[in-house]
Amino acid sequence: MKKLTELPEWQALYRHQQEVALYSMREWFDKEPERFSRFSLQVSEILLDYSRNRITNDTIQQLCHLAKAMALPRKIENLFKGEPVNQTEKRPALHTALRDKKHTPLLVNGQNITSRITATQKKMADCVEKIRSGEWKGVTGKSIRHIVNVGIGGSYLGPMMAIHALADFATQELDCHFVSTVDAALIQDVLKQIDPESTLFIISSKSFSTIETATNAQTAYAWMERQLGKEVLSKHFVAVTAAPQKAKQFGIPEDHIFELWEWVGGRYSIWSAIGLPIALMLGNKHFAELLEGAYEMDQHFRQADLAHNMPVLLGLLSIWYTHFFGTHAQAIAPYSHRLRYLVSYFQQLEMESNGKCVTQAGMPVTYPTSPVIFGEEGCNGQHAYHQLLHQGQQIVPVDFILVAQENKTEDRIHHDILLASGLSQAQALMRGKTYEEAREEELALNKTQEEADYLARHREIPGNKPSNVIFLNRITPYNLGALLALYEHKTFVQGAILDINSFDQWGVELGKQLLPHILHRLQGEKQQPLDCATEGLIAHYFSLGSKQ
Ligand code: F6P
């Protein structure tokens, strides 16, 4: 296969960008009243408005040609069929199988995974029933009231994000805490808020060897054991892992270990037993709805033609800006307090998946592979980093995530202001303000000609800045499931076209390898000397009176 950047489709896009770059979206909107209907698309209760992008019909067509040249339709099928799309680890990435409501039989290493998925889902559902009904008792006979999820990365971000997003559906009978980073301040803060007799710890770790999770799990166990004895392991601890032997060694009984599999990537694992805290807080029915929403987006992704395929369009637009406009970042702006943690969730999803420097075949890539994903809930972002979006030198495409209907309707004025804020930001980015408009405004305020000229130079806003609006009817488990699957597939599309492996994360491993050496040094052990900066910082640490 030819190198991506040598493909005629890529070269054609390169030339096309030089034409498109000359136009302003503001003019297009003035001339084309049908632009919104042409560049918007609905899947179930999610509307994507991508009309405020620097695109013409031709752009979408040419991007679709590129997708076809990179065999995107075949790659999508390979993903769903369980081909080893994660080539470095020789594994499929079958998060879609976890939400396949048709339970299509799928073989991985000769084993039908469907029955194992169903068995684990049943085990999860039983656990949820027992805890929510009060049947599950702690060692002193008290029912469970507090859930503590001990996990990091994909074993944390998904449940944390979803429980906040769906707070309106959560039971009041339980509360859920998250212990992720190894900073003792976090776990100690959580331990202060819970009662050991009515607490269930979920040790959530695909590998069951992540140092942060292992350390926090030991601290949690020691704290529980001090108060209630060794028996706590059988009543107050469960594990979610693909390494059940390690969970058993920790002391968790087999019955309380929920299976995870190598073919589920950490950042794609919310649909598996990693979602146990979600099911506990929302109940089995709502957890099933989350999976159903994702399933619907899966069907759309698999079946819709490229030019009318929501995840494909989002992926192609990202490539359009990153590769042809030279952008480096992508902002996510959820105008919903409930959806505030989507930013971190999408950050892991896209940056851990696509932050790569070699192709599938192991050849260096000569193009950026993932924008930096950042953001903040609206309206907070507006009063912080949006200034740069409006008048900074670089283009930063924005995804505005808006919600039409609040689950609680009594706060109508708040919601209308919130929505108007998101819509006006998208409009402002697109339209900007001309020098003449700014000057007229100043003159209308009785400024002198000289002052008006001066201020207009500062108040001119270039506009022509791209954004998408992703508009949800409501925040429901179903719609959240569809939204998350949308971004998962968007991420896949980018990786497939850029010819990189979106399912491994070797970069993260280096830090994990280096850590033990430094840790031993901090604990006063003699080790091979390190680079002078690390040595200097360790010496500084010791000089501040820390132990040596
Ligand atoms: O940071 C790398 C990573 O492997 C993520 O991909 C993963 O979600 C996280 O660490 C946690 O891993 P585990 O679930 O194995 O503890």
Coordinates of C-alpha atoms and ligand atoms in Angstrom, one line a residue:
M1 CA 0.0 0.0 0.0
K2 CA 1.2 3.5 -0.9
K3 CA 2.2 5.9 1.9
L4 CA -0.8 7.9 3.1
T5 CA 0.7 11.3 2.1
E6 CA 1.6 10.0 -1.4
L7 CA -2.0 8.8 -2.2
P8 CA -3.6 10.9 -5.0
E9 CA -6.6 11.4 -2.6
W10 CA -4.3 13.0 0.0
Q11 CA -2.6 15.2 -2.6
A12 CA -6.0 16.2 -4.0
L13 CA -7.2 17.2 -0.5
Y14 CA -4.0 19.2 -0.1
R15 CA -4.8 21.2 -3.2
H16 CA -8.5 21.5 -2.2
Q17 CA -7.5 23.0 1.2
Q18 CA -5.6 25.8 -0.5
E19 CA -8.8 26.8 -2.3
V20 CA -11.1 26.4 0.7
A21 CA -8.7 28.3 2.9
L22 CA -9.5 31.5 0.9
Y23 CA -13.2 31.5 1.8
S24 CA -15.0 32.6 4.9
M25 CA -17.7 30.6 6.5
R26 CA -19.6 33.8 7.2
E27 CA -20.0 34.4 3.5
W28 CA -21.1 30.9 2.9
F29 CA -23.8 31.2 5.6
D30 CA -24.9 34.5 4.1
K31 CA -25.3 32.9 0.7
E32 CA -26.4 29.4 1.6
P33 CA -29.5 29.2 3.8
E34 CA -29.6 25.5 3.4
R35 CA -26.1 25.0 4.8
F36 CA -27.5 23.7 8.2
S37 CA -29.7 21.1 6.6
R38 CA -27.0 20.0 4.2
F39 CA -24.4 19.6 6.9
S40 CA -26.3 18.1 9.8
L41 CA -27.3 14.6 10.6
Q42 CA -29.4 12.9 13.2
V43 CA -28.9 9.4 14.8
S44 CA -31.5 8.5 17.3
E45 CA -31.6 11.4 19.9
I46 CA -28.2 12.9 18.8
L47 CA -28.1 15.6 16.2
L48 CA -24.7 16.5 14.7
D49 CA -24.5 20.0 13.2
Y50 CA -21.2 20.2 11.3
S51 CA -22.2 23.2 9.1
R52 CA -19.8 25.6 10.9
N53 CA -16.8 23.8 9.4
R54 CA -14.5 25.1 6.6
I55 CA -15.9 22.6 4.2
T56 CA -17.9 22.4 0.9
N57 CA -19.7 19.4 -0.5
D58 CA -16.5 18.6 -2.4
T59 CA -14.5 18.5 0.9
I60 CA -16.7 15.7 2.3
Q61 CA -16.6 13.8 -1.0
Q62 CA -12.8 14.1 -1.2
L63 CA -12.4 13.0 2.5
C64 CA -14.6 10.0 1.8
H65 CA -12.4 9.1 -1.2
L66 CA -9.4 9.2 1.2
A67 CA -11.3 7.0 3.6
K68 CA -12.0 4.5 0.9
A69 CA -8.4 4.6 -0.3
M70 CA -7.4 3.7 3.2
A71 CA -9.9 0.8 3.2
L72 CA -12.0 2.3 6.0
P73 CA -15.1 0.2 5.2
R74 CA -13.1 -3.0 5.4
K75 CA -11.4 -1.9 8.6
I76 CA -14.7 -1.2 10.2
E77 CA -15.9 -4.7 9.4
N78 CA -12.6 -6.1 10.8
L79 CA -13.2 -4.3 14.0
F80 CA -16.7 -5.7 14.5
K81 CA -15.8 -9.2 13.3
G82 CA -13.0 -9.5 15.9
E83 CA -10.0 -9.4 13.6
P84 CA -6.7 -8.7 15.4
V85 CA -6.9 -4.9 14.8
N86 CA -4.5 -4.4 17.7
Q87 CA -1.6 -5.9 15.7
T88 CA 1.3 -5.3 18.2
E89 CA -0.6 -7.3 20.8
K90 CA -2.2 -9.6 18.3
R91 CA -5.7 -9.0 19.7
P92 CA -9.0 -7.9 18.5
A93 CA -10.7 -4.9 20.1
L94 CA -14.2 -6.1 20.9
H95 CA -15.8 -3.4 23.0
T96 CA -18.7 -3.6 20.4
A97 CA -19.3 -7.3 21.4
L98 CA -20.0 -6.2 25.0
R99 CA -23.0 -4.2 23.9
D100 CA -24.2 -6.5 21.0
K101 CA -27.8 -7.1 22.0
K102 CA -28.1 -9.8 19.4
H103 CA -25.2 -11.8 21.1
T104 CA -23.7 -12.6 17.7
P105 CA -21.3 -15.6 18.3
L106 CA -17.7 -14.5 18.0
L107 CA -14.6 -16.6 18.3
V108 CA -11.4 -15.3 19.9
N109 CA -8.5 -17.8 20.0
G110 CA -11.1 -20.5 19.2
Q111 CA -13.4 -19.7 22.1
N112 CA -16.8 -18.2 21.8
I113 CA -16.6 -15.0 23.8
T114 CA -20.4 -14.3 23.7
S115 CA -21.2 -16.9 26.4
R116 CA -18.5 -15.5 28.7
I117 CA -19.8 -11.9 28.2
T118 CA -23.3 -13.0 29.1
A119 CA -22.2 -15.0 32.1
T120 CA -20.2 -12.0 33.5
Q121 CA -23.2 -9.7 32.8
K122 CA -25.4 -12.0 34.7
K123 CA -22.9 -12.1 37.6
M124 CA -22.8 -8.4 37.6
A125 CA -26.6 -8.0 37.6
D126 CA -26.9 -10.5 40.5
C127 CA -24.3 -8.5 42.5
V128 CA -26.2 -5.2 41.7
E129 CA -29.5 -6.8 42.9
K130 CA -28.0 -8.1 46.1
I131 CA -26.3 -4.8 47.0
R132 CA -29.3 -2.5 46.0
S133 CA -31.8 -4.8 47.8
G134 CA -29.7 -4.8 51.0
E135 CA -29.2 -8.6 50.8
W136 CA -25.4 -8.3 50.5
K137 CA -24.2 -7.8 54.1
G138 CA -20.8 -6.7 55.5
V139 CA -19.0 -8.7 58.2
T140 CA -21.1 -7.0 61.0
G141 CA -24.4 -7.6 59.2
K142 CA -24.9 -4.1 57.8
S143 CA -26.0 -3.6 54.2
I144 CA -23.8 -1.7 51.8
R145 CA -24.1 2.0 51.7
H146 CA -20.8 3.2 50.2
I147 CA -19.1 2.1 47.0
V148 CA -15.4 2.9 46.6
N149 CA -14.0 2.2 43.1
V150 CA -10.2 1.8 43.3
G151 CA -8.8 2.0 39.8
I152 CA -7.1 4.5 37.4
G153 CA -7.2 5.4 33.6
G154 CA -9.9 3.4 31.9
S155 CA -10.7 1.6 35.1
Y156 CA -11.8 4.9 36.6
L157 CA -12.6 7.6 34.0
G158 CA -15.6 5.8 32.5
P159 CA -17.5 5.0 35.7
M160 CA -16.7 8.4 37.2
M161 CA -17.8 10.3 34.1
A162 CA -21.0 8.2 33.6
I163 CA -22.1 8.4 37.3
H164 CA -21.8 12.1 37.2
A165 CA -23.5 12.4 33.8
L166 CA -26.4 10.3 35.0
A167 CA -26.7 11.6 38.5
D168 CA -30.4 12.2 37.9
F169 CA -31.0 8.5 37.6
A170 CA -28.8 7.4 40.5
T171 CA -30.1 5.8 43.7
Q172 CA -29.9 7.9 46.9
E173 CA -29.3 4.7 48.9
L174 CA -25.7 4.4 47.8
D175 CA -22.9 6.8 47.3
C176 CA -19.9 6.2 45.1
H177 CA -16.3 7.4 45.7
F178 CA -13.3 7.1 43.4
V179 CA -9.7 6.5 44.4
S180 CA -7.5 6.8 41.3
T181 CA -4.2 8.6 41.9
V182 CA -1.7 7.3 44.4
D183 CA -1.6 10.5 46.4
A184 CA -2.5 9.5 49.9
A185 CA -4.5 12.7 50.3
L186 CA -7.2 11.2 48.0
I187 CA -7.7 7.9 49.7
Q188 CA -7.5 9.4 53.1
D189 CA -10.2 12.0 52.2
V190 CA -12.4 9.1 50.9
L191 CA -11.8 7.0 54.0
K192 CA -13.0 9.9 56.2
Q193 CA -16.3 9.9 54.4
I194 CA -17.2 6.2 54.6
D195 CA -18.2 3.7 57.3
P196 CA -16.2 0.5 57.0
E197 CA -19.1 -1.7 58.1
S198 CA -21.2 -0.6 55.1
T199 CA -18.5 -0.1 52.4
L200 CA -17.8 -2.2 49.3
F201 CA -14.4 -1.6 47.6
I202 CA -14.3 -2.5 43.9
I203 CA -10.7 -3.1 42.9
S204 CA -10.8 -2.4 39.2
S205 CA -7.7 -3.1 37.2
K206 CA -7.5 -5.0 33.9
S207 CA -3.9 -6.0 34.7
F208 CA -4.2 -6.1 38.5
S209 CA -0.7 -4.8 38.6
T210 CA -1.0 -1.0 38.1
I211 CA 1.1 0.4 41.0
E212 CA -1.4 3.2 41.9
T213 CA -4.3 0.8 42.1
A214 CA -2.3 -1.9 43.9
T215 CA -1.0 0.6 46.5
N216 CA -4.5 2.1 47.1
A217 CA -6.0 -1.4 47.3
Q218 CA -3.5 -2.4 50.0
T219 CA -4.1 0.8 52.0
A220 CA -7.9 0.2 51.8
Y221 CA -7.5 -3.4 52.9
A222 CA -5.2 -2.4 55.8
W223 CA -7.7 0.2 56.9
M224 CA -10.6 -2.2 56.8
E225 CA -8.7 -5.0 58.4
R226 CA -7.6 -2.9 61.3
Q227 CA -11.2 -2.1 62.1
L228 CA -13.1 -5.3 61.1
G229 CA -10.5 -8.1 60.8
K230 CA -9.3 -10.3 57.9
E231 CA -12.8 -11.4 56.9
V232 CA -13.4 -8.1 55.2
L233 CA -11.9 -9.6 52.0
S234 CA -14.8 -11.9 51.5
K235 CA -17.6 -9.3 52.2
H236 CA -16.2 -5.9 51.4
F237 CA -13.9 -6.4 48.4
V238 CA -14.7 -7.4 44.8
A239 CA -12.4 -7.2 41.8
V240 CA -12.8 -6.5 38.1
T241 CA -9.8 -7.8 36.2
A242 CA -8.4 -9.8 33.3
A243 CA -5.9 -11.3 35.8
P244 CA -8.1 -13.3 38.2
Q245 CA -5.2 -15.2 39.7
K246 CA -3.7 -11.9 41.0
A247 CA -7.0 -10.9 42.5
K248 CA -7.2 -14.3 44.2
Q249 CA -3.7 -13.8 45.6
F250 CA -4.9 -10.5 47.0
G251 CA -7.5 -12.5 48.9
I252 CA -10.7 -11.8 46.9
P253 CA -12.8 -14.9 46.6
E254 CA -13.4 -16.2 43.1
D255 CA -17.2 -15.5 43.3
H256 CA -16.4 -11.9 43.8
I257 CA -14.1 -11.6 40.8
F258 CA -15.7 -10.2 37.6
E259 CA -14.0 -11.2 34.5
L260 CA -12.5 -8.8 32.0
W261 CA -10.7 -9.9 28.9
E262 CA -7.5 -8.9 27.0
W263 CA -9.6 -8.0 24.0
V264 CA -11.2 -5.1 25.9
G265 CA -8.9 -2.0 25.9
G266 CA -8.8 -0.1 29.2
R267 CA -10.2 3.1 27.6
Y268 CA -13.0 1.1 25.9
S269 CA -14.0 -0.9 29.0
I270 CA -16.9 1.1 30.4
W271 CA -19.2 -1.5 28.8
S272 CA -17.7 -4.4 30.7
A273 CA -17.7 -5.2 34.4
I274 CA -15.5 -2.0 34.8
G275 CA -19.0 -0.4 34.6
L276 CA -20.0 -2.2 37.8
P277 CA -20.2 1.1 39.8
I278 CA -22.4 2.5 37.2
A279 CA -24.8 -0.5 37.4
L280 CA -24.7 -0.2 41.2
M281 CA -25.6 3.5 41.2
L282 CA -28.1 3.4 38.3
G283 CA -29.5 -0.1 38.5
N284 CA -29.4 -2.9 35.9
K285 CA -32.1 -1.5 33.7
H286 CA -30.3 1.8 33.2
F287 CA -26.9 0.1 32.7
A288 CA -28.5 -2.1 30.0
E289 CA -29.9 1.1 28.3
L290 CA -26.4 2.6 28.3
L291 CA -25.2 -0.5 26.3
E292 CA -28.3 -0.3 24.0
G293 CA -27.5 3.3 23.1
A294 CA -24.0 2.3 22.2
Y295 CA -25.3 -0.6 20.2
E296 CA -27.5 1.7 18.1
M297 CA -24.5 3.9 17.3
D298 CA -22.5 0.7 16.4
Q299 CA -25.2 -0.3 13.9
H300 CA -25.2 3.2 12.4
F301 CA -21.4 3.2 12.1
R302 CA -21.4 -0.2 10.5
Q303 CA -24.2 0.4 8.1
A304 CA -24.4 4.0 7.0
D305 CA -22.5 5.1 4.0
L306 CA -19.4 7.1 4.7
A307 CA -20.8 10.6 3.8
H308 CA -23.8 10.1 6.1
N309 CA -22.0 8.3 8.9
M310 CA -21.7 10.4 12.1
P311 CA -18.5 8.9 13.6
V312 CA -16.9 8.8 10.1
L313 CA -17.7 12.5 9.6
L314 CA -16.3 13.5 13.0
G315 CA -13.1 11.5 12.3
L316 CA -12.7 12.9 8.8
L317 CA -13.2 16.5 10.0
S318 CA -10.6 16.0 12.7
I319 CA -8.2 14.7 10.0
W320 CA -9.1 17.7 7.7
Y321 CA -8.0 20.2 10.4
T322 CA -5.1 18.3 11.9
H323 CA -3.5 17.4 8.6
F324 CA -4.6 20.0 6.1
F325 CA -5.0 23.1 8.3
G326 CA -2.1 22.2 10.6
T327 CA -4.1 22.4 13.8
H328 CA -2.8 20.9 17.0
A329 CA -5.6 20.9 19.4
Q330 CA -9.3 20.0 19.7
A331 CA -11.5 21.5 22.4
I332 CA -14.4 19.7 23.9
A333 CA -17.0 22.0 25.5
P334 CA -19.9 20.2 27.1
Y335 CA -22.5 22.8 28.0
S336 CA -23.8 20.6 30.8
H337 CA -22.5 20.3 34.3
R338 CA -23.5 16.7 34.3
L339 CA -21.3 16.0 31.3
R340 CA -18.3 17.8 32.7
Y341 CA -16.1 14.7 33.0
L342 CA -16.5 13.9 29.3
V343 CA -13.5 16.0 28.6
S344 CA -11.1 13.8 30.6
Y345 CA -12.8 10.7 29.3
F346 CA -12.4 11.8 25.6
Q347 CA -8.9 12.9 26.4
Q348 CA -7.9 9.4 27.4
L349 CA -9.9 7.9 24.5
E350 CA -8.3 9.9 21.7
M351 CA -4.9 10.7 23.0
E352 CA -4.0 7.3 24.4
S353 CA -5.5 5.7 21.3
N354 CA -4.0 7.9 18.6
G355 CA -0.9 9.6 20.1
K356 CA 1.4 7.4 18.1
C357 CA 4.6 7.8 16.0
V358 CA 4.7 4.7 13.8
T359 CA 2.3 3.1 11.3
Q360 CA 0.8 -0.3 11.8
A361 CA 3.8 -1.7 9.9
G362 CA 6.2 0.1 12.3
M363 CA 7.4 2.8 9.9
P364 CA 7.8 6.4 11.3
V365 CA 4.7 8.5 10.6
T366 CA 5.4 11.9 9.1
Y367 CA 2.2 13.6 10.2
P368 CA 0.6 14.4 13.6
T369 CA -1.6 11.6 14.7
S370 CA -3.8 13.1 17.4
P371 CA -4.8 16.6 18.3
V372 CA -4.4 17.6 22.0
I373 CA -7.8 17.1 23.5
F374 CA -8.7 19.6 26.2
G375 CA -11.7 21.5 27.4
E376 CA -13.9 22.6 30.2
E377 CA -17.6 22.6 30.8
G378 CA -19.5 25.6 29.5
C379 CA -19.8 28.3 30.6
N380 CA -16.6 28.0 32.6
G381 CA -14.4 27.7 29.5
Q382 CA -15.9 30.9 28.1
H383 CA -14.5 32.8 31.0
A384 CA -11.1 31.2 30.7
Y385 CA -9.6 29.8 27.5
H386 CA -12.2 30.8 24.9
Q387 CA -10.4 34.1 24.4
L388 CA -7.6 32.2 22.6
L389 CA -10.2 30.4 20.5
H390 CA -11.6 33.8 19.3
Q391 CA -8.5 35.9 18.9
G392 CA -5.5 33.6 19.2
Q393 CA -3.3 32.9 16.2
Q394 CA -4.1 29.2 15.9
I395 CA -7.2 27.4 14.8
V396 CA -8.7 25.2 17.5
P397 CA -11.7 23.3 16.4
V398 CA -14.4 22.9 19.1
D399 CA -17.0 20.3 19.7
F400 CA -19.9 21.9 21.6
I401 CA -22.0 19.3 23.3
L402 CA -25.4 20.7 24.1
V403 CA -28.4 19.2 25.8
A404 CA -31.9 20.3 24.7
Q405 CA -33.9 19.2 27.7
E406 CA -32.9 19.2 31.3
N407 CA -34.0 16.2 33.3
K408 CA -35.3 18.6 36.0
T409 CA -37.3 21.3 34.4
E410 CA -37.8 23.8 37.2
D411 CA -34.6 25.6 36.4
R412 CA -35.7 26.8 33.0
I413 CA -33.9 30.1 33.0
H414 CA -30.6 28.5 33.9
H415 CA -31.0 26.1 31.1
D416 CA -31.9 28.7 28.5
I417 CA -28.9 30.8 29.4
L418 CA -26.6 27.8 29.3
L419 CA -27.9 26.8 25.8
A420 CA -27.8 30.3 24.5
S421 CA -24.2 30.5 25.7
G422 CA -23.1 27.5 23.8
L423 CA -25.0 28.5 20.7
S424 CA -23.6 32.0 20.8
Q425 CA -20.0 30.8 21.2
A426 CA -20.4 28.6 18.1
Q427 CA -21.8 31.5 16.2
A428 CA -19.2 34.0 17.4
L429 CA -16.4 31.6 16.4
M430 CA -17.9 31.3 13.0
R431 CA -18.8 35.0 12.4
G432 CA -16.2 36.9 14.3
K433 CA -16.5 40.7 14.1
T434 CA -15.1 42.8 11.4
Y435 CA -13.0 45.9 11.9
E436 CA -15.9 48.0 10.5
E437 CA -18.4 46.5 12.8
A438 CA -16.2 47.0 15.8
R439 CA -15.6 50.6 14.8
E440 CA -19.3 51.3 14.3
E441 CA -20.0 50.0 17.8
E442 CA -17.4 52.3 19.2
L443 CA -18.7 55.4 17.4
A444 CA -22.2 54.6 18.6
L445 CA -20.7 54.9 22.1
N446 CA -19.6 58.4 21.3
K447 CA -15.9 57.6 21.0
T448 CA -13.8 59.9 18.9
Q449 CA -12.7 58.7 15.4
E450 CA -9.2 58.1 16.7
E451 CA -10.4 56.1 19.8
A452 CA -12.8 54.1 17.6
D453 CA -10.0 53.3 15.2
Y454 CA -7.7 52.2 18.0
L455 CA -10.2 50.1 19.8
A456 CA -11.6 48.5 16.7
R457 CA -8.1 47.1 16.0
H458 CA -8.3 45.3 19.3
R459 CA -11.9 44.3 19.1
E460 CA -11.8 42.9 15.6
I461 CA -12.3 39.1 15.8
P462 CA -11.3 37.1 12.8
G463 CA -14.0 34.4 13.0
N464 CA -13.9 31.5 10.5
K465 CA -13.2 29.2 13.4
P466 CA -14.7 25.7 13.0
S467 CA -16.9 23.9 15.4
N468 CA -19.4 21.1 15.6
V469 CA -22.5 21.0 17.7
I470 CA -23.5 17.7 19.1
F471 CA -27.0 18.1 20.4
L472 CA -28.6 15.6 22.7
N473 CA -32.3 15.6 23.3
R474 CA -31.7 14.7 26.9
I475 CA -29.0 13.1 29.1
T476 CA -30.2 9.5 29.4
P477 CA -28.3 6.3 29.8
Y478 CA -29.2 5.4 26.2
N479 CA -28.1 8.8 24.8
L480 CA -24.9 8.7 26.8
G481 CA -24.1 5.2 25.5
A482 CA -24.6 6.4 21.9
L483 CA -22.5 9.5 22.5
L484 CA -19.6 7.5 23.9
A485 CA -19.7 5.0 21.1
L486 CA -19.8 8.0 18.6
Y487 CA -16.4 9.2 20.0
E488 CA -15.0 5.7 20.2
H489 CA -15.7 5.2 16.5
K490 CA -14.5 8.6 15.6
T491 CA -11.2 7.7 17.2
F492 CA -11.1 4.5 15.3
V493 CA -11.8 6.3 12.0
Q494 CA -8.8 8.6 12.6
G495 CA -6.5 5.7 13.4
A496 CA -7.7 3.6 10.5
I497 CA -7.1 6.5 8.0
L498 CA -3.8 7.4 9.5
D499 CA -2.7 3.7 9.5
I500 CA -1.8 3.6 13.2
N501 CA -2.7 1.1 15.9
S502 CA -5.3 2.8 18.1
F503 CA -5.5 0.0 20.6
D504 CA -2.0 -0.2 22.1
Q505 CA -0.3 2.3 24.5
W506 CA 3.4 1.5 24.6
G507 CA 4.3 5.1 25.4
V508 CA 2.7 4.7 28.9
E509 CA 4.9 1.7 29.6
L510 CA 8.2 3.6 29.7
G511 CA 7.2 5.7 32.8
K512 CA 6.0 2.5 34.5
Q513 CA 9.4 0.9 33.8
L514 CA 11.4 3.8 35.1
L515 CA 9.4 4.3 38.3
P516 CA 10.7 1.4 40.4
H517 CA 14.3 2.5 40.0
I518 CA 13.5 6.0 41.2
L519 CA 11.2 4.7 43.9
H520 CA 14.1 2.6 45.3
R521 CA 16.3 5.6 45.3
L522 CA 13.7 7.6 47.2
Q523 CA 13.6 4.8 49.7
G524 CA 17.3 5.2 50.3
E525 CA 18.5 2.2 48.3
K526 CA 21.7 2.4 46.3
Q527 CA 21.1 2.2 42.5
Q528 CA 22.9 3.0 39.3
P529 CA 23.1 6.8 39.1
L530 CA 20.5 8.5 36.9
D531 CA 20.6 11.5 34.7
C532 CA 21.8 14.7 36.4
A533 CA 18.4 16.3 36.4
T534 CA 16.8 13.4 38.2
E535 CA 19.8 13.1 40.5
G536 CA 19.6 16.8 41.3
L537 CA 15.9 16.7 42.1
I538 CA 16.4 13.6 44.3
A539 CA 19.2 15.4 46.2
H540 CA 17.0 18.5 46.5
Y541 CA 14.2 16.3 47.9
F542 CA 16.5 14.8 50.5
S543 CA 18.0 18.2 51.4
L544 CA 14.5 19.4 52.3
G545 CA 14.6 17.0 55.2
S546 CA 12.9 14.0 53.7
K547 CA 14.3 10.6 54.7
Q548 CA 17.4 9.3 52.9
Ligands
F6P1 O1 -2.1 4.1 31.5 C1 -2.1 2.9 30.8 C2 -3.2 2.1 31.2 O2 -2.8 0.8 30.8 C3 -4.5 2.5 30.6 O3 -4.7 2.1 29.3 C4 -5.5 1.8 31.5 O4 -6.8 2.2 31.4 C5 -4.8 2.1 32.9 O5 -3.4 2.1 32.6 C6 -5.2 1.2 34.0 O6 -4.8 -0.1 33.8 P1 -5.4 -1.3 34.6 O7 -6.8 -1.3 34.4 O8 -4.6 -2.5 34.1 O9 -5.0 -1.0 36.1

